[in-house]
Amino acid sequence: MAKTIFEKAGGTYTQVGDYMLPDLLLAEEEKEANIGIWEMRHKRYLKQNHKVLYYNLMTSGKLNSYLADIEQQAQNLFLRLVKELAEKENVTEKLKSTDMMLWVQKMNNIHNSATEIVNERIIYNI
């Protein structure tokens, strides 16, 4: 029997009943699917607004590594911004122990501000 294109390219088959099914495996980088909030937001943005880039990354097998890099950048920026804004607003553990509700209010404001900045600089930006 003549070899198929798949076999010529190094692919193999496994017989299941009367059928020969190709042995398809994901690349190592595609197996790791640790999806974070920033990654999901950027993926949705690409899918809705930059379809060509999204499908090019997906078909080349680089989408997950690209999104993981975006996740790492966004997470680092977010943590740095929260720390800097908390210092700037003088939100400390001392405030937390004296006036818990004020501390929660200020931390929520800082969290929301940092989220908006990360969205603008990384997530919704190509």
PDB file of C-alpha atoms in Angstrom:
ATOM      1  CA  MET A   1       0.000   0.000   0.000  1.00  0.00           C
ATOM      2  CA  ALA A   2       1.323   3.466  -0.884  1.00  0.00           C
ATOM      3  CA  LYS A   3       2.300   5.798   1.918  1.00  0.00           C
ATOM      4  CA  THR A   4       0.026   8.717   2.622  1.00  0.00           C
ATOM      5  CA  ILE A   5       1.248  12.307   2.826  1.00  0.00           C
ATOM      6  CA  PHE A   6       0.829  12.068   6.601  1.00  0.00           C
ATOM      7  CA  GLU A   7       3.125   9.020   6.745  1.00  0.00           C
ATOM      8  CA  LYS A   8       5.675  10.668   4.446  1.00  0.00           C
ATOM      9  CA  ALA A   9       5.777  13.599   6.864  1.00  0.00           C
ATOM     10  CA  GLY A  10       6.587  11.217   9.728  1.00  0.00           C
ATOM     11  CA  GLY A  11       3.078  10.600  11.038  1.00  0.00           C
ATOM     12  CA  THR A  12       1.863   7.262  12.315  1.00  0.00           C
ATOM     13  CA  TYR A  13      -1.505   5.558  12.613  1.00  0.00           C
ATOM     14  CA  THR A  14      -3.166   3.418  15.277  1.00  0.00           C
ATOM     15  CA  GLN A  15      -5.781   0.836  14.349  1.00  0.00           C
ATOM     16  CA  VAL A  16      -9.044   1.151  16.258  1.00  0.00           C
ATOM     17  CA  GLY A  17     -11.475  -1.517  15.122  1.00  0.00           C
ATOM     18  CA  ASP A  18     -11.692  -1.268  11.346  1.00  0.00           C
ATOM     19  CA  TYR A  19     -10.301   2.262  11.235  1.00  0.00           C
ATOM     20  CA  MET A  20      -6.780   3.641  11.103  1.00  0.00           C
ATOM     21  CA  LEU A  21      -6.654   6.838  13.168  1.00  0.00           C
ATOM     22  CA  PRO A  22      -3.718   9.255  12.947  1.00  0.00           C
ATOM     23  CA  ASP A  23      -1.624   9.712  16.080  1.00  0.00           C
ATOM     24  CA  LEU A  24      -1.908  13.438  16.640  1.00  0.00           C
ATOM     25  CA  LEU A  25      -0.144  15.089  19.562  1.00  0.00           C
ATOM     26  CA  LEU A  26       0.034  18.711  20.599  1.00  0.00           C
ATOM     27  CA  ALA A  27       3.362  20.468  20.711  1.00  0.00           C
ATOM     28  CA  GLU A  28       4.847  20.714  24.209  1.00  0.00           C
ATOM     29  CA  GLU A  29       4.081  24.422  24.493  1.00  0.00           C
ATOM     30  CA  GLU A  30       0.465  23.825  23.466  1.00  0.00           C
ATOM     31  CA  LYS A  31      -0.067  21.292  26.274  1.00  0.00           C
ATOM     32  CA  GLU A  32       0.510  23.895  28.967  1.00  0.00           C
ATOM     33  CA  ALA A  33      -2.776  25.723  29.309  1.00  0.00           C
ATOM     34  CA  ASN A  34      -2.499  27.867  32.425  1.00  0.00           C
ATOM     35  CA  ILE A  35      -5.038  30.517  31.533  1.00  0.00           C
ATOM     36  CA  GLY A  36      -5.226  33.671  33.610  1.00  0.00           C
ATOM     37  CA  ILE A  37      -7.609  36.623  33.557  1.00  0.00           C
ATOM     38  CA  TRP A  38      -5.292  38.839  31.501  1.00  0.00           C
ATOM     39  CA  GLU A  39      -4.694  36.046  29.008  1.00  0.00           C
ATOM     40  CA  MET A  40      -8.428  35.474  28.543  1.00  0.00           C
ATOM     41  CA  ARG A  41      -9.109  39.184  28.069  1.00  0.00           C
ATOM     42  CA  HIS A  42      -6.359  39.590  25.465  1.00  0.00           C
ATOM     43  CA  LYS A  43      -7.436  36.440  23.642  1.00  0.00           C
ATOM     44  CA  ARG A  44     -11.014  37.728  23.465  1.00  0.00           C
ATOM     45  CA  TYR A  45      -9.728  41.106  22.230  1.00  0.00           C
ATOM     46  CA  LEU A  46      -7.645  39.456  19.500  1.00  0.00           C
ATOM     47  CA  LYS A  47     -10.499  37.194  18.468  1.00  0.00           C
ATOM     48  CA  GLN A  48     -12.951  40.091  18.140  1.00  0.00           C
ATOM     49  CA  ASN A  49     -10.715  42.886  16.805  1.00  0.00           C
ATOM     50  CA  HIS A  50      -7.606  41.339  15.222  1.00  0.00           C
ATOM     51  CA  LYS A  51      -8.827  38.096  13.680  1.00  0.00           C
ATOM     52  CA  VAL A  52      -5.948  37.726  11.217  1.00  0.00           C
ATOM     53  CA  LEU A  53      -3.307  37.936  13.948  1.00  0.00           C
ATOM     54  CA  TYR A  54      -5.327  35.599  16.185  1.00  0.00           C
ATOM     55  CA  TYR A  55      -5.689  32.917  13.500  1.00  0.00           C
ATOM     56  CA  ASN A  56      -2.060  33.273  12.383  1.00  0.00           C
ATOM     57  CA  LEU A  57      -0.866  32.696  15.948  1.00  0.00           C
ATOM     58  CA  MET A  58      -3.307  29.836  16.411  1.00  0.00           C
ATOM     59  CA  THR A  59      -2.389  27.989  13.211  1.00  0.00           C
ATOM     60  CA  SER A  60       1.346  28.418  13.777  1.00  0.00           C
ATOM     61  CA  GLY A  61       1.030  26.952  17.284  1.00  0.00           C
ATOM     62  CA  LYS A  62       2.349  30.101  18.956  1.00  0.00           C
ATOM     63  CA  LEU A  63      -0.904  31.404  20.444  1.00  0.00           C
ATOM     64  CA  ASN A  64      -0.466  29.875  23.907  1.00  0.00           C
ATOM     65  CA  SER A  65       3.125  31.049  24.296  1.00  0.00           C
ATOM     66  CA  TYR A  66       2.131  34.534  23.081  1.00  0.00           C
ATOM     67  CA  LEU A  67      -0.769  34.676  25.544  1.00  0.00           C
ATOM     68  CA  ALA A  68       1.402  33.342  28.381  1.00  0.00           C
ATOM     69  CA  ASP A  69       3.857  36.171  27.708  1.00  0.00           C
ATOM     70  CA  ILE A  70       1.004  38.712  27.770  1.00  0.00           C
ATOM     71  CA  GLU A  71      -0.240  37.196  31.046  1.00  0.00           C
ATOM     72  CA  GLN A  72       3.214  37.488  32.621  1.00  0.00           C
ATOM     73  CA  GLN A  73       3.698  41.096  31.487  1.00  0.00           C
ATOM     74  CA  ALA A  74       0.225  42.126  32.645  1.00  0.00           C
ATOM     75  CA  GLN A  75       0.553  40.390  36.015  1.00  0.00           C
ATOM     76  CA  ASN A  76       3.937  41.997  36.687  1.00  0.00           C
ATOM     77  CA  LEU A  77       2.641  45.444  35.729  1.00  0.00           C
ATOM     78  CA  PHE A  78      -0.503  44.996  37.828  1.00  0.00           C
ATOM     79  CA  LEU A  79       1.404  43.966  40.966  1.00  0.00           C
ATOM     80  CA  ARG A  80       3.897  46.799  40.531  1.00  0.00           C
ATOM     81  CA  LEU A  81       1.116  49.351  40.044  1.00  0.00           C
ATOM     82  CA  VAL A  82      -0.815  48.169  43.092  1.00  0.00           C
ATOM     83  CA  LYS A  83       2.307  48.448  45.224  1.00  0.00           C
ATOM     84  CA  GLU A  84       3.228  51.898  43.869  1.00  0.00           C
ATOM     85  CA  LEU A  85      -0.300  53.284  44.130  1.00  0.00           C
ATOM     86  CA  ALA A  86      -0.700  51.940  47.677  1.00  0.00           C
ATOM     87  CA  GLU A  87       2.517  53.692  48.709  1.00  0.00           C
ATOM     88  CA  LYS A  88       1.441  56.891  46.959  1.00  0.00           C
ATOM     89  CA  GLU A  89      -2.000  56.855  48.638  1.00  0.00           C
ATOM     90  CA  ASN A  90      -0.402  55.951  51.994  1.00  0.00           C
ATOM     91  CA  VAL A  91      -2.410  52.729  52.301  1.00  0.00           C
ATOM     92  CA  THR A  92      -0.518  50.727  54.920  1.00  0.00           C
ATOM     93  CA  GLU A  93      -1.030  47.902  57.371  1.00  0.00           C
ATOM     94  CA  LYS A  94      -1.404  50.543  60.064  1.00  0.00           C
ATOM     95  CA  LEU A  95      -4.440  51.957  58.241  1.00  0.00           C
ATOM     96  CA  LYS A  96      -5.764  48.426  57.880  1.00  0.00           C
ATOM     97  CA  SER A  97      -5.599  47.865  61.639  1.00  0.00           C
ATOM     98  CA  THR A  98      -7.130  51.234  62.552  1.00  0.00           C
ATOM     99  CA  ASP A  99      -9.839  51.705  59.899  1.00  0.00           C
ATOM    100  CA  MET A 100     -10.594  48.514  57.999  1.00  0.00           C
ATOM    101  CA  MET A 101     -13.418  49.933  55.848  1.00  0.00           C
ATOM    102  CA  LEU A 102     -11.332  52.878  54.656  1.00  0.00           C
ATOM    103  CA  TRP A 103      -8.460  50.503  53.843  1.00  0.00           C
ATOM    104  CA  VAL A 104     -10.801  48.229  51.839  1.00  0.00           C
ATOM    105  CA  GLN A 105     -12.243  51.229  49.989  1.00  0.00           C
ATOM    106  CA  LYS A 106      -8.816  52.573  49.062  1.00  0.00           C
ATOM    107  CA  MET A 107      -7.482  49.146  48.056  1.00  0.00           C
ATOM    108  CA  ASN A 108     -10.519  48.575  45.820  1.00  0.00           C
ATOM    109  CA  ASN A 109      -9.907  51.949  44.169  1.00  0.00           C
ATOM    110  CA  ILE A 110      -6.229  51.087  43.685  1.00  0.00           C
ATOM    111  CA  HIS A 111      -7.138  47.666  42.289  1.00  0.00           C
ATOM    112  CA  ASN A 112      -9.591  49.195  39.813  1.00  0.00           C
ATOM    113  CA  SER A 113      -7.117  51.880  38.739  1.00  0.00           C
ATOM    114  CA  ALA A 114      -4.360  49.314  38.199  1.00  0.00           C
ATOM    115  CA  THR A 115      -6.747  47.114  36.207  1.00  0.00           C
ATOM    116  CA  GLU A 116      -7.668  50.020  33.917  1.00  0.00           C
ATOM    117  CA  ILE A 117      -4.008  50.872  33.336  1.00  0.00           C
ATOM    118  CA  VAL A 118      -3.084  47.257  32.520  1.00  0.00           C
ATOM    119  CA  ASN A 119      -6.048  46.976  30.163  1.00  0.00           C
ATOM    120  CA  GLU A 120      -5.018  50.155  28.353  1.00  0.00           C
ATOM    121  CA  ARG A 121      -1.287  49.446  28.121  1.00  0.00           C
ATOM    122  CA  ILE A 122      -1.189  45.696  27.485  1.00  0.00           C
ATOM    123  CA  ILE A 123      -4.517  43.920  27.045  1.00  0.00           C
ATOM    124  CA  TYR A 124      -6.272  46.202  24.548  1.00  0.00           C
ATOM    125  CA  ASN A 125      -3.123  47.246  22.738  1.00  0.00           C
ATOM    126  CA  ILE A 126      -1.231  45.507  19.934  1.00  0.00           C
TER     127      ILE A 126
END
